[in-house]
Amino acid sequence: MSEASAPHTADRRELTAAQRNAVAELLRVSPVADELGRRFVRAGHELHLVGGSVRDALLGRLGDDLDFCTDAHPDETLGIIKGWAESIWETGREFGTIGAQRGGLRLEITTFRAESYDQVSRNPVVVYGTSLDEDLRRRDFTINAMAVSLPEHRFTDPHGGLGDLAAKVIRTPSTPRESFGDDPLRMLRAARFAAQLGFAVHPDVYVAMTEMAADLDRITAERIRDEFTKLLCGADPIAGLRLLVDTGLAERFLPELTGLKLEIDEHAQHKDVYEHTLTVVENAVSFEEEGCDFILRMAALMHDVGKPATKAVGSDGRVSFHHHEVVGARLTKARMKAMRYPKEITAKVTALVALHLRFYGYGRGEWTDSAVRRYVADAGDLLPRLHKLTRSDCTTRNRRKAAQLAADYDALEDRIGRIAAEEDLARVRPDLDGNAIMELLGVPPGPVVGRAWKHLKEQRLEHGPLDRDAAEAELLRWARAEGLID
């Protein structure tokens, strides 16, 4: 951390290499960016590539979304880009932002800002600024407070962002307390950038995050949710999660994560649940095939949150967590609802938490074909994620035990594959549909048909497919037992 406090001492060769990367990236998009810059200059205004676009250019990973700032107000910006942009949108107009598309690039052009914040909601109150320096100073971190003026490509870095980028440190342009006082969400953004970029926060930033963690309570659940989602989908989510817990930020919106730090008994009768959880998240990331699977990562993070409430010590001194998956599913649903996640995503994560222990016991040879069918039916389209979550949950250091668990799950997947090939397990349905049930029993649509359908599905899961005659015979047997027919 000592080097981080003096980022200007970074090796000049590193900075030169970073600048070369930036020039190469800027040249890739310069025809569009420079055209836009010339239009603003001809209209008597400034235009600067700024923020994350400059940071990513310096990191050699500039994308197709470019951010610009200007002294032009939104109406003036619209007049400059009309007839040039292929499409224009004004959804961010109240914040001074006009969006446009040109040459396959998405451009966001924002009037210089010198915003202040509502002291209750901490939402930004837009006040237009008058200079680039003023705009850069109000930004969250120095690595996002650099600009390239267009079309001349002049580089502006008043707060040492280039040095911080080379030193891989997250620092604020103003004092951390002033910056986080303006917008407490920036504390969560610091953790998010640690996860996305693999950077460390400056010691002063860390102290402010710890001392001001309670200020996060003033931020809306939706804004917190969006930042946390980006953090969990970062290249190194573990770094971001540790920072949330260590600074106390997690306690403000995800206390279940902090709660996993159970006291370890002197005889070490249970593993460190917090460290185990972080390892499971790390394992889950390794199973992803392309991009971030937020549902899988969130299920990995929450899979053991029921353990603190279910911890019990037996007469032999051994620790148990009976039914923690049930409690964990309930806690997960409540927490994700509080964070305003969509119902569909919440339901999927909750289902994975509830199912994550179902596999254990398979290796003892206790599973019938019926149990396999129910496993697949209960997982539904979550089965591929359940496979990954279950494998991720194996964190034992006992190599023999780990190898046995892996072999058992390989055998289960093979067995699922064999039964699926025979029975189309992806769509387990009764052998008679509703129309056939009504015709055979002579009943109209209603609750009886639903009960009969459910019974036949249970038979399908228990015994596999039945032919038409056997299915009809089973339906009639059930109906007689229910007193529906003589």
Short mmCIF file of C-alpha atoms in Angstrom, two decimals:
data_model
loop_
_atom_site.label_atom_id
_atom_site.label_comp_id
_atom_site.label_asym_id
_atom_site.label_seq_id
_atom_site.Cartn_x
_atom_site.Cartn_y
_atom_site.Cartn_z
CA MET A 1 0.00 0.00 0.00
CA SER A 2 2.93 2.34 0.55
CA GLU A 3 3.59 2.52 -3.18
CA ALA A 4 -0.10 3.19 -3.79
CA SER A 5 0.13 6.39 -1.76
CA ALA A 6 2.68 7.75 -4.22
CA PRO A 7 1.49 6.63 -7.65
CA HIS A 8 3.58 9.26 -9.42
CA THR A 9 6.65 7.13 -8.72
CA ALA A 10 5.50 4.39 -11.13
CA ASP A 11 7.99 3.28 -13.77
CA ARG A 12 7.93 5.73 -16.70
CA ARG A 13 8.25 2.84 -19.12
CA GLU A 14 4.91 1.52 -17.83
CA LEU A 15 3.26 4.88 -18.47
CA THR A 16 4.72 5.12 -21.94
CA ALA A 17 3.40 1.65 -22.77
CA ALA A 18 -0.01 2.60 -21.41
CA GLN A 19 -0.01 5.76 -23.53
CA ARG A 20 0.96 3.74 -26.61
CA ASN A 21 -1.98 1.43 -25.96
CA ALA A 22 -4.27 4.42 -25.62
CA VAL A 23 -3.13 5.93 -28.90
CA ALA A 24 -3.67 2.61 -30.69
CA GLU A 25 -7.15 2.27 -29.24
CA LEU A 26 -8.08 5.85 -29.98
CA LEU A 27 -6.92 5.52 -33.57
CA ARG A 28 -9.31 2.58 -33.91
CA VAL A 29 -12.31 4.82 -33.21
CA SER A 30 -10.80 8.18 -34.20
CA PRO A 31 -12.63 8.61 -37.54
CA VAL A 32 -15.95 8.86 -35.73
CA ALA A 33 -14.61 10.57 -32.59
CA ASP A 34 -12.59 13.09 -34.58
CA GLU A 35 -15.51 13.82 -36.92
CA LEU A 36 -17.66 14.54 -33.89
CA GLY A 37 -14.92 16.69 -32.33
CA ARG A 38 -14.61 18.80 -35.49
CA ARG A 39 -18.38 19.38 -35.56
CA PHE A 40 -18.33 20.66 -31.97
CA VAL A 41 -15.31 22.90 -32.64
CA ARG A 42 -16.97 24.39 -35.73
CA ALA A 43 -20.00 25.17 -33.57
CA GLY A 44 -17.76 26.95 -31.05
CA HIS A 45 -17.75 24.22 -28.39
CA GLU A 46 -15.34 21.76 -26.77
CA LEU A 47 -15.56 17.97 -26.90
CA HIS A 48 -13.55 15.52 -24.80
CA LEU A 49 -13.44 11.73 -24.63
CA VAL A 50 -13.64 11.13 -20.91
CA GLY A 51 -14.10 8.78 -17.94
CA GLY A 52 -14.27 5.05 -18.43
CA SER A 53 -13.57 5.38 -22.14
CA VAL A 54 -10.15 6.91 -21.50
CA ARG A 55 -9.43 4.46 -18.67
CA ASP A 56 -10.28 1.48 -20.88
CA ALA A 57 -8.27 2.90 -23.76
CA LEU A 58 -5.25 3.12 -21.48
CA LEU A 59 -5.84 -0.49 -20.44
CA GLY A 60 -5.99 -1.53 -24.09
CA ARG A 61 -9.62 -2.62 -23.97
CA LEU A 62 -11.71 0.25 -25.30
CA GLY A 63 -15.16 -0.97 -26.30
CA ASP A 64 -17.84 0.38 -28.60
CA ASP A 65 -19.52 2.61 -25.98
CA LEU A 66 -17.81 5.99 -25.80
CA ASP A 67 -18.39 8.75 -23.23
CA PHE A 68 -17.82 12.42 -24.05
CA CYS A 69 -18.20 15.67 -22.14
CA THR A 70 -18.74 19.13 -23.59
CA ASP A 71 -19.50 22.72 -22.66
CA ALA A 72 -22.50 22.54 -25.01
CA HIS A 73 -25.91 22.20 -23.38
CA PRO A 74 -28.26 19.38 -24.52
CA ASP A 75 -30.18 21.52 -27.02
CA GLU A 76 -26.90 22.68 -28.55
CA THR A 77 -25.60 19.11 -28.68
CA LEU A 78 -28.76 17.99 -30.48
CA GLY A 79 -28.29 20.74 -33.08
CA ILE A 80 -24.67 19.64 -33.68
CA ILE A 81 -25.35 15.92 -34.16
CA LYS A 82 -28.67 16.02 -36.06
CA GLY A 83 -28.08 14.91 -39.63
CA TRP A 84 -24.77 13.30 -38.63
CA ALA A 85 -25.80 10.68 -36.10
CA GLU A 86 -27.54 7.59 -37.45
CA SER A 87 -29.86 7.59 -34.43
CA ILE A 88 -30.36 9.81 -31.38
CA TRP A 89 -31.95 9.20 -27.97
CA GLU A 90 -32.72 11.66 -25.18
CA THR A 91 -33.46 9.36 -22.23
CA GLY A 92 -30.64 10.96 -20.19
CA ARG A 93 -31.50 14.51 -21.13
CA GLU A 94 -32.50 15.52 -17.57
CA PHE A 95 -28.94 14.64 -16.52
CA GLY A 96 -27.46 16.59 -19.43
CA THR A 97 -26.79 13.51 -21.59
CA ILE A 98 -27.67 12.99 -25.25
CA GLY A 99 -27.09 9.58 -26.82
CA ALA A 100 -26.24 8.85 -30.43
CA GLN A 101 -25.07 6.07 -32.70
CA ARG A 102 -22.63 6.34 -35.58
CA GLY A 103 -20.46 3.80 -37.38
CA GLY A 104 -21.35 0.97 -34.99
CA LEU A 105 -20.40 3.05 -31.92
CA ARG A 106 -22.74 4.16 -29.12
CA LEU A 107 -21.90 7.68 -28.03
CA GLU A 108 -23.04 9.49 -24.88
CA ILE A 109 -22.39 13.22 -24.81
CA THR A 110 -22.85 14.95 -21.45
CA THR A 111 -22.68 18.63 -20.60
CA PHE A 112 -19.91 19.54 -18.11
CA ARG A 113 -21.19 18.76 -14.63
CA ALA A 114 -20.65 20.41 -11.27
CA GLU A 115 -23.43 18.48 -9.60
CA SER A 116 -24.41 18.57 -5.96
CA TYR A 117 -26.37 15.93 -4.08
CA ASP A 118 -29.66 15.92 -2.22
CA GLN A 119 -28.60 15.39 1.39
CA VAL A 120 -31.50 13.03 2.08
CA SER A 121 -31.69 10.76 -0.99
CA ARG A 122 -28.11 11.41 -2.15
CA ASN A 123 -29.43 11.42 -5.70
CA PRO A 124 -27.53 13.81 -7.98
CA VAL A 125 -28.94 17.27 -8.53
CA VAL A 126 -27.67 18.32 -11.92
CA VAL A 127 -25.84 21.63 -12.12
CA TYR A 128 -24.01 22.37 -15.36
CA GLY A 129 -20.34 23.20 -15.04
CA THR A 130 -18.25 25.53 -17.14
CA SER A 131 -14.87 23.79 -17.52
CA LEU A 132 -13.26 20.42 -18.12
CA ASP A 133 -11.22 20.66 -14.91
CA GLU A 134 -14.38 21.22 -12.86
CA ASP A 135 -16.03 18.24 -14.55
CA LEU A 136 -13.07 15.95 -13.90
CA ARG A 137 -12.80 16.92 -10.25
CA ARG A 138 -16.39 15.85 -9.49
CA ARG A 139 -15.80 12.33 -10.88
CA ASP A 140 -15.59 9.31 -8.61
CA PHE A 141 -11.98 8.11 -9.00
CA THR A 142 -8.78 9.46 -10.53
CA ILE A 143 -8.67 6.60 -13.05
CA ASN A 144 -12.00 7.92 -14.35
CA ALA A 145 -10.93 11.57 -14.26
CA MET A 146 -8.79 11.72 -17.42
CA ALA A 147 -9.76 13.18 -20.78
CA VAL A 148 -8.63 13.28 -24.39
CA SER A 149 -9.65 16.46 -26.23
CA LEU A 150 -10.92 16.09 -29.77
CA PRO A 151 -9.97 16.33 -32.52
CA GLU A 152 -6.43 17.27 -31.42
CA HIS A 153 -6.01 14.28 -29.02
CA ARG A 154 -4.69 16.41 -26.16
CA PHE A 155 -4.42 14.37 -22.95
CA THR A 156 -5.62 15.92 -19.66
CA ASP A 157 -4.91 14.27 -16.29
CA PRO A 158 -5.10 16.81 -13.43
CA HIS A 159 -5.41 14.22 -10.63
CA GLY A 160 -2.73 11.68 -11.52
CA GLY A 161 -5.09 9.05 -12.91
CA LEU A 162 -2.49 7.70 -15.31
CA GLY A 163 -0.07 7.02 -12.47
CA ASP A 164 -2.81 5.39 -10.41
CA LEU A 165 -3.71 3.24 -13.38
CA ALA A 166 -0.11 2.06 -13.65
CA ALA A 167 0.06 1.47 -9.88
CA LYS A 168 -3.34 -0.31 -9.97
CA VAL A 169 -4.75 1.81 -7.18
CA ILE A 170 -8.22 3.30 -6.64
CA ARG A 171 -8.04 6.89 -5.37
CA THR A 172 -10.46 9.85 -5.39
CA PRO A 173 -9.81 13.24 -7.06
CA SER A 174 -10.99 15.12 -3.96
CA THR A 175 -10.63 13.73 -0.44
CA PRO A 176 -12.41 10.37 0.01
CA ARG A 177 -14.69 11.81 2.68
CA GLU A 178 -15.72 14.66 0.41
CA SER A 179 -16.26 12.31 -2.54
CA PHE A 180 -18.24 9.70 -0.58
CA GLY A 181 -20.14 12.44 1.22
CA ASP A 182 -21.34 13.66 -2.18
CA ASP A 183 -22.44 10.16 -3.22
CA PRO A 184 -22.05 7.22 -0.80
CA LEU A 185 -22.64 4.78 -3.65
CA ARG A 186 -19.05 5.52 -4.68
CA MET A 187 -17.90 3.34 -1.78
CA LEU A 188 -19.62 0.39 -3.40
CA ARG A 189 -18.21 1.44 -6.77
CA ALA A 190 -14.70 1.28 -5.29
CA ALA A 191 -15.31 -2.36 -4.37
CA ARG A 192 -16.80 -2.96 -7.81
CA PHE A 193 -13.71 -1.60 -9.57
CA ALA A 194 -11.51 -3.74 -7.31
CA ALA A 195 -13.47 -6.75 -8.58
CA GLN A 196 -13.52 -5.66 -12.22
CA LEU A 197 -9.96 -4.39 -12.59
CA GLY A 198 -8.05 -6.22 -9.87
CA PHE A 199 -6.96 -2.91 -8.33
CA ALA A 200 -6.39 -2.15 -4.63
CA VAL A 201 -8.06 0.78 -2.88
CA HIS A 202 -5.79 3.49 -1.50
CA PRO A 203 -5.43 3.34 2.32
CA ASP A 204 -7.24 6.67 2.69
CA VAL A 205 -10.12 5.37 0.58
CA TYR A 206 -10.31 2.18 2.66
CA VAL A 207 -10.47 4.18 5.91
CA ALA A 208 -13.25 6.41 4.56
CA MET A 209 -15.22 3.41 3.33
CA THR A 210 -15.02 1.86 6.79
CA GLU A 211 -15.89 5.03 8.70
CA MET A 212 -18.72 6.06 6.34
CA ALA A 213 -20.27 2.65 5.60
CA ALA A 214 -23.54 3.63 7.31
CA ASP A 215 -24.01 6.43 4.76
CA LEU A 216 -24.84 3.73 2.20
CA ASP A 217 -28.25 3.48 3.92
CA ARG A 218 -29.24 6.69 2.11
CA ILE A 219 -28.90 5.06 -1.32
CA THR A 220 -31.86 3.42 -3.01
CA ALA A 221 -31.99 -0.37 -3.19
CA GLU A 222 -32.03 -0.25 -6.99
CA ARG A 223 -28.77 1.69 -7.25
CA ILE A 224 -27.09 -0.63 -4.73
CA ARG A 225 -28.41 -3.67 -6.60
CA ASP A 226 -26.99 -2.49 -9.92
CA GLU A 227 -23.53 -1.82 -8.48
CA PHE A 228 -23.48 -5.11 -6.57
CA THR A 229 -24.47 -7.04 -9.71
CA LYS A 230 -21.54 -5.50 -11.58
CA LEU A 231 -19.23 -6.36 -8.67
CA LEU A 232 -20.33 -9.99 -8.53
CA CYS A 233 -19.86 -10.22 -12.30
CA GLY A 234 -16.34 -8.80 -12.11
CA ALA A 235 -13.26 -10.73 -13.19
CA ASP A 236 -12.30 -11.17 -9.51
CA PRO A 237 -15.52 -10.98 -7.45
CA ILE A 238 -13.72 -12.37 -4.39
CA ALA A 239 -11.62 -9.21 -4.04
CA GLY A 240 -14.76 -7.06 -4.15
CA LEU A 241 -16.67 -9.27 -1.70
CA ARG A 242 -13.82 -9.25 0.82
CA LEU A 243 -13.69 -5.47 0.62
CA LEU A 244 -17.44 -5.23 1.26
CA VAL A 245 -17.17 -7.41 4.36
CA ASP A 246 -13.93 -5.92 5.72
CA THR A 247 -15.18 -2.31 5.48
CA GLY A 248 -18.64 -3.08 6.88
CA LEU A 249 -20.44 -2.16 3.65
CA ALA A 250 -21.90 -5.64 3.26
CA GLU A 251 -23.61 -5.28 6.65
CA ARG A 252 -25.65 -2.39 5.23
CA PHE A 253 -27.32 -4.30 2.39
CA LEU A 254 -26.22 -7.97 2.48
CA PRO A 255 -25.75 -8.86 6.17
CA GLU A 256 -26.09 -12.58 5.40
CA LEU A 257 -22.62 -12.47 3.83
CA THR A 258 -21.02 -11.02 6.95
CA GLY A 259 -23.03 -13.49 9.04
CA LEU A 260 -21.17 -16.39 7.44
CA LYS A 261 -18.16 -15.55 9.63
CA LEU A 262 -19.15 -18.08 12.24
CA GLU A 263 -16.97 -18.56 15.28
CA ILE A 264 -14.79 -21.64 14.74
CA ASP A 265 -14.81 -23.94 17.75
CA GLU A 266 -11.50 -24.89 19.35
CA HIS A 267 -11.64 -28.41 17.95
CA ALA A 268 -12.36 -27.14 14.40
CA GLN A 269 -15.47 -29.28 14.10
CA HIS A 270 -16.75 -27.28 11.12
CA LYS A 271 -15.05 -25.50 8.27
CA ASP A 272 -14.89 -21.72 7.97
CA VAL A 273 -18.23 -21.10 6.24
CA TYR A 274 -17.24 -17.62 5.00
CA GLU A 275 -14.01 -18.80 3.38
CA HIS A 276 -15.78 -21.88 2.04
CA THR A 277 -18.41 -19.65 0.42
CA LEU A 278 -15.81 -17.47 -1.30
CA THR A 279 -14.14 -20.62 -2.63
CA VAL A 280 -17.48 -21.89 -3.96
CA VAL A 281 -18.01 -18.57 -5.78
CA GLU A 282 -14.51 -18.83 -7.23
CA ASN A 283 -15.21 -22.41 -8.34
CA ALA A 284 -18.52 -21.38 -9.91
CA VAL A 285 -16.76 -18.70 -11.96
CA SER A 286 -14.37 -21.35 -13.29
CA PHE A 287 -17.34 -23.40 -14.56
CA GLU A 288 -18.78 -20.56 -16.64
CA GLU A 289 -18.57 -21.19 -20.35
CA GLU A 290 -18.85 -17.62 -21.58
CA GLY A 291 -19.52 -14.35 -19.79
CA CYS A 292 -20.90 -13.88 -16.30
CA ASP A 293 -23.69 -16.18 -15.12
CA PHE A 294 -25.10 -13.97 -12.36
CA ILE A 295 -27.68 -16.55 -11.29
CA LEU A 296 -24.98 -19.19 -10.73
CA ARG A 297 -22.65 -16.75 -8.94
CA MET A 298 -25.42 -15.44 -6.69
CA ALA A 299 -26.54 -18.98 -5.82
CA ALA A 300 -22.94 -19.87 -4.96
CA LEU A 301 -22.71 -16.79 -2.74
CA MET A 302 -25.99 -17.50 -0.92
CA HIS A 303 -25.98 -21.31 -0.80
CA ASP A 304 -24.92 -21.53 2.87
CA VAL A 305 -26.54 -18.40 4.31
CA GLY A 306 -28.90 -20.64 6.30
CA LYS A 307 -26.06 -22.12 8.33
CA PRO A 308 -25.79 -19.47 11.08
CA ALA A 309 -29.48 -19.95 11.99
CA THR A 310 -29.29 -23.76 11.94
CA LYS A 311 -25.96 -24.34 13.67
CA ALA A 312 -26.23 -26.94 16.42
CA VAL A 313 -23.65 -28.78 18.53
CA GLY A 314 -24.41 -32.42 19.33
CA SER A 315 -23.58 -34.35 22.48
CA ASP A 316 -20.46 -35.64 20.74
CA GLY A 317 -19.31 -32.07 20.11
CA ARG A 318 -19.88 -32.27 16.36
CA VAL A 319 -21.47 -29.31 14.60
CA SER A 320 -24.46 -29.73 12.29
CA PHE A 321 -26.57 -27.43 10.09
CA HIS A 322 -29.71 -29.49 9.51
CA HIS A 323 -32.08 -28.10 6.86
CA HIS A 324 -29.87 -25.08 6.24
CA GLU A 325 -30.78 -25.26 2.55
CA VAL A 326 -34.45 -24.66 3.41
CA VAL A 327 -33.66 -21.73 5.69
CA GLY A 328 -31.11 -20.44 3.19
CA ALA A 329 -33.64 -20.45 0.36
CA ARG A 330 -36.05 -18.42 2.48
CA LEU A 331 -33.35 -15.91 3.44
CA THR A 332 -32.17 -15.64 -0.17
CA LYS A 333 -35.67 -14.88 -1.43
CA ALA A 334 -36.20 -12.20 1.22
CA ARG A 335 -32.81 -10.55 0.63
CA MET A 336 -33.12 -10.47 -3.16
CA LYS A 337 -36.64 -9.05 -2.84
CA ALA A 338 -35.27 -6.31 -0.57
CA MET A 339 -32.59 -5.57 -3.17
CA ARG A 340 -35.31 -5.29 -5.84
CA TYR A 341 -34.11 -8.12 -8.07
CA PRO A 342 -36.68 -9.27 -10.65
CA LYS A 343 -38.94 -12.10 -9.46
CA GLU A 344 -37.75 -14.48 -12.18
CA ILE A 345 -34.07 -14.11 -11.23
CA THR A 346 -34.88 -14.35 -7.52
CA ALA A 347 -36.89 -17.54 -8.07
CA LYS A 348 -34.03 -19.20 -9.95
CA VAL A 349 -31.38 -18.33 -7.36
CA THR A 350 -33.67 -19.40 -4.53
CA ALA A 351 -34.40 -22.74 -6.22
CA LEU A 352 -30.69 -23.47 -6.64
CA VAL A 353 -30.03 -22.71 -2.97
CA ALA A 354 -32.88 -25.05 -1.98
CA LEU A 355 -31.58 -27.84 -4.23
CA HIS A 356 -27.83 -27.60 -3.62
CA LEU A 357 -27.74 -30.45 -1.04
CA ARG A 358 -29.95 -32.92 -2.91
CA PHE A 359 -27.00 -34.74 -4.49
CA TYR A 360 -25.40 -35.80 -1.22
CA GLY A 361 -26.30 -39.39 -0.44
CA TYR A 362 -26.27 -40.45 -4.08
CA GLY A 363 -22.85 -42.08 -3.66
CA ARG A 364 -24.24 -44.43 -1.03
CA GLY A 365 -26.30 -46.15 -3.70
CA GLU A 366 -29.63 -45.02 -2.25
CA TRP A 367 -31.00 -43.31 -5.35
CA THR A 368 -33.61 -45.12 -7.43
CA ASP A 369 -34.49 -44.15 -10.97
CA SER A 370 -37.46 -42.39 -9.40
CA ALA A 371 -35.14 -40.21 -7.29
CA VAL A 372 -33.15 -39.29 -10.39
CA ARG A 373 -36.32 -38.34 -12.26
CA ARG A 374 -37.44 -36.12 -9.37
CA TYR A 375 -34.00 -34.49 -9.19
CA VAL A 376 -34.23 -33.57 -12.86
CA ALA A 377 -37.90 -32.56 -12.69
CA ASP A 378 -37.37 -30.33 -9.62
CA ALA A 379 -34.34 -28.64 -11.21
CA GLY A 380 -36.06 -28.12 -14.57
CA ASP A 381 -34.12 -25.74 -16.79
CA LEU A 382 -31.80 -25.00 -13.85
CA LEU A 383 -30.25 -28.48 -14.07
CA PRO A 384 -27.05 -27.35 -15.89
CA ARG A 385 -26.51 -24.67 -13.24
CA LEU A 386 -27.30 -27.14 -10.45
CA HIS A 387 -24.59 -29.45 -11.82
CA LYS A 388 -22.10 -26.58 -11.67
CA LEU A 389 -23.18 -25.39 -8.22
CA THR A 390 -22.98 -28.88 -6.73
CA ARG A 391 -19.51 -29.44 -8.15
CA SER A 392 -18.43 -25.97 -6.96
CA ASP A 393 -19.58 -26.82 -3.43
CA CYS A 394 -16.92 -29.55 -3.13
CA THR A 395 -14.09 -27.68 -1.39
CA THR A 396 -12.68 -30.45 0.79
CA ARG A 397 -8.89 -30.64 1.02
CA ASN A 398 -9.11 -34.41 1.38
CA ARG A 399 -8.08 -35.50 -2.11
CA ARG A 400 -9.57 -38.95 -1.79
CA LYS A 401 -12.92 -37.57 -0.65
CA ALA A 402 -12.89 -34.91 -3.38
CA ALA A 403 -12.13 -37.52 -6.05
CA GLN A 404 -14.95 -39.74 -4.76
CA LEU A 405 -17.46 -36.88 -4.79
CA ALA A 406 -16.45 -35.96 -8.34
CA ALA A 407 -16.75 -39.59 -9.46
CA ASP A 408 -20.18 -39.90 -7.80
CA TYR A 409 -21.44 -36.80 -9.58
CA ASP A 410 -20.00 -38.02 -12.88
CA ALA A 411 -21.99 -41.22 -12.34
CA LEU A 412 -25.15 -39.26 -11.56
CA GLU A 413 -24.81 -37.15 -14.71
CA ASP A 414 -24.24 -40.30 -16.76
CA ARG A 415 -27.32 -41.88 -15.22
CA ILE A 416 -29.39 -38.77 -15.92
CA GLY A 417 -28.18 -38.91 -19.51
CA ARG A 418 -29.19 -42.56 -19.92
CA ILE A 419 -32.66 -42.09 -18.42
CA ALA A 420 -33.19 -38.85 -20.31
CA ALA A 421 -32.40 -40.57 -23.60
CA GLU A 422 -35.12 -43.10 -22.87
CA GLU A 423 -37.77 -40.90 -21.29
CA ASP A 424 -37.26 -37.26 -22.34
CA LEU A 425 -36.72 -36.09 -18.76
CA ALA A 426 -36.60 -32.46 -19.81
CA ARG A 427 -40.38 -32.58 -20.20
CA VAL A 428 -41.74 -35.00 -17.63
CA ARG A 429 -45.51 -34.94 -18.00
CA PRO A 430 -48.32 -37.39 -17.20
CA ASP A 431 -49.01 -40.13 -19.74
CA LEU A 432 -52.56 -38.77 -20.20
CA ASP A 433 -53.37 -35.13 -20.86
CA GLY A 434 -56.27 -33.13 -19.46
CA ASN A 435 -58.60 -33.94 -22.32
CA ALA A 436 -58.02 -37.67 -21.92
CA ILE A 437 -58.60 -37.42 -18.16
CA MET A 438 -61.92 -35.60 -18.62
CA GLU A 439 -63.09 -38.05 -21.26
CA LEU A 440 -62.21 -41.16 -19.24
CA LEU A 441 -63.67 -39.89 -15.95
CA GLY A 442 -66.57 -38.03 -17.50
CA VAL A 443 -65.82 -34.82 -15.59
CA PRO A 444 -65.72 -31.18 -16.71
CA PRO A 445 -62.65 -28.90 -16.39
CA GLY A 446 -61.92 -28.16 -12.75
CA PRO A 447 -60.02 -29.20 -9.60
CA VAL A 448 -60.61 -32.93 -10.15
CA VAL A 449 -58.71 -32.81 -13.46
CA GLY A 450 -55.83 -31.02 -11.76
CA ARG A 451 -55.66 -33.58 -8.96
CA ALA A 452 -55.76 -36.45 -11.44
CA TRP A 453 -53.04 -34.84 -13.58
CA LYS A 454 -50.81 -34.39 -10.52
CA HIS A 455 -51.32 -38.04 -9.49
CA LEU A 456 -50.39 -39.30 -12.95
CA LYS A 457 -47.29 -37.11 -12.96
CA GLU A 458 -46.23 -38.62 -9.61
CA GLN A 459 -46.67 -42.09 -11.13
CA ARG A 460 -44.61 -41.02 -14.13
CA LEU A 461 -41.80 -39.85 -11.85
CA GLU A 462 -41.98 -42.95 -9.69
CA HIS A 463 -42.23 -45.64 -12.35
CA GLY A 464 -41.25 -44.04 -15.63
CA PRO A 465 -43.44 -43.96 -18.78
CA LEU A 466 -46.65 -46.00 -18.83
CA ASP A 467 -48.34 -47.18 -22.00
CA ARG A 468 -51.86 -45.96 -22.74
CA ASP A 469 -53.67 -48.96 -21.23
CA ALA A 470 -51.58 -48.92 -18.03
CA ALA A 471 -52.04 -45.15 -17.63
CA GLU A 472 -55.82 -45.44 -18.04
CA ALA A 473 -55.96 -48.32 -15.57
CA GLU A 474 -53.98 -46.30 -13.01
CA LEU A 475 -56.27 -43.30 -13.47
CA LEU A 476 -59.38 -45.43 -12.90
CA ARG A 477 -57.81 -47.06 -9.83
CA TRP A 478 -57.05 -43.62 -8.38
CA ALA A 479 -60.55 -42.33 -9.18
CA ARG A 480 -62.17 -45.27 -7.39
CA ALA A 481 -59.96 -44.78 -4.35
CA GLU A 482 -60.98 -41.12 -4.31
CA GLY A 483 -64.66 -42.05 -4.52
CA LEU A 484 -65.06 -40.32 -7.86
CA ILE A 485 -66.38 -43.42 -9.67
CA ASP A 486 -67.84 -46.76 -8.66
#
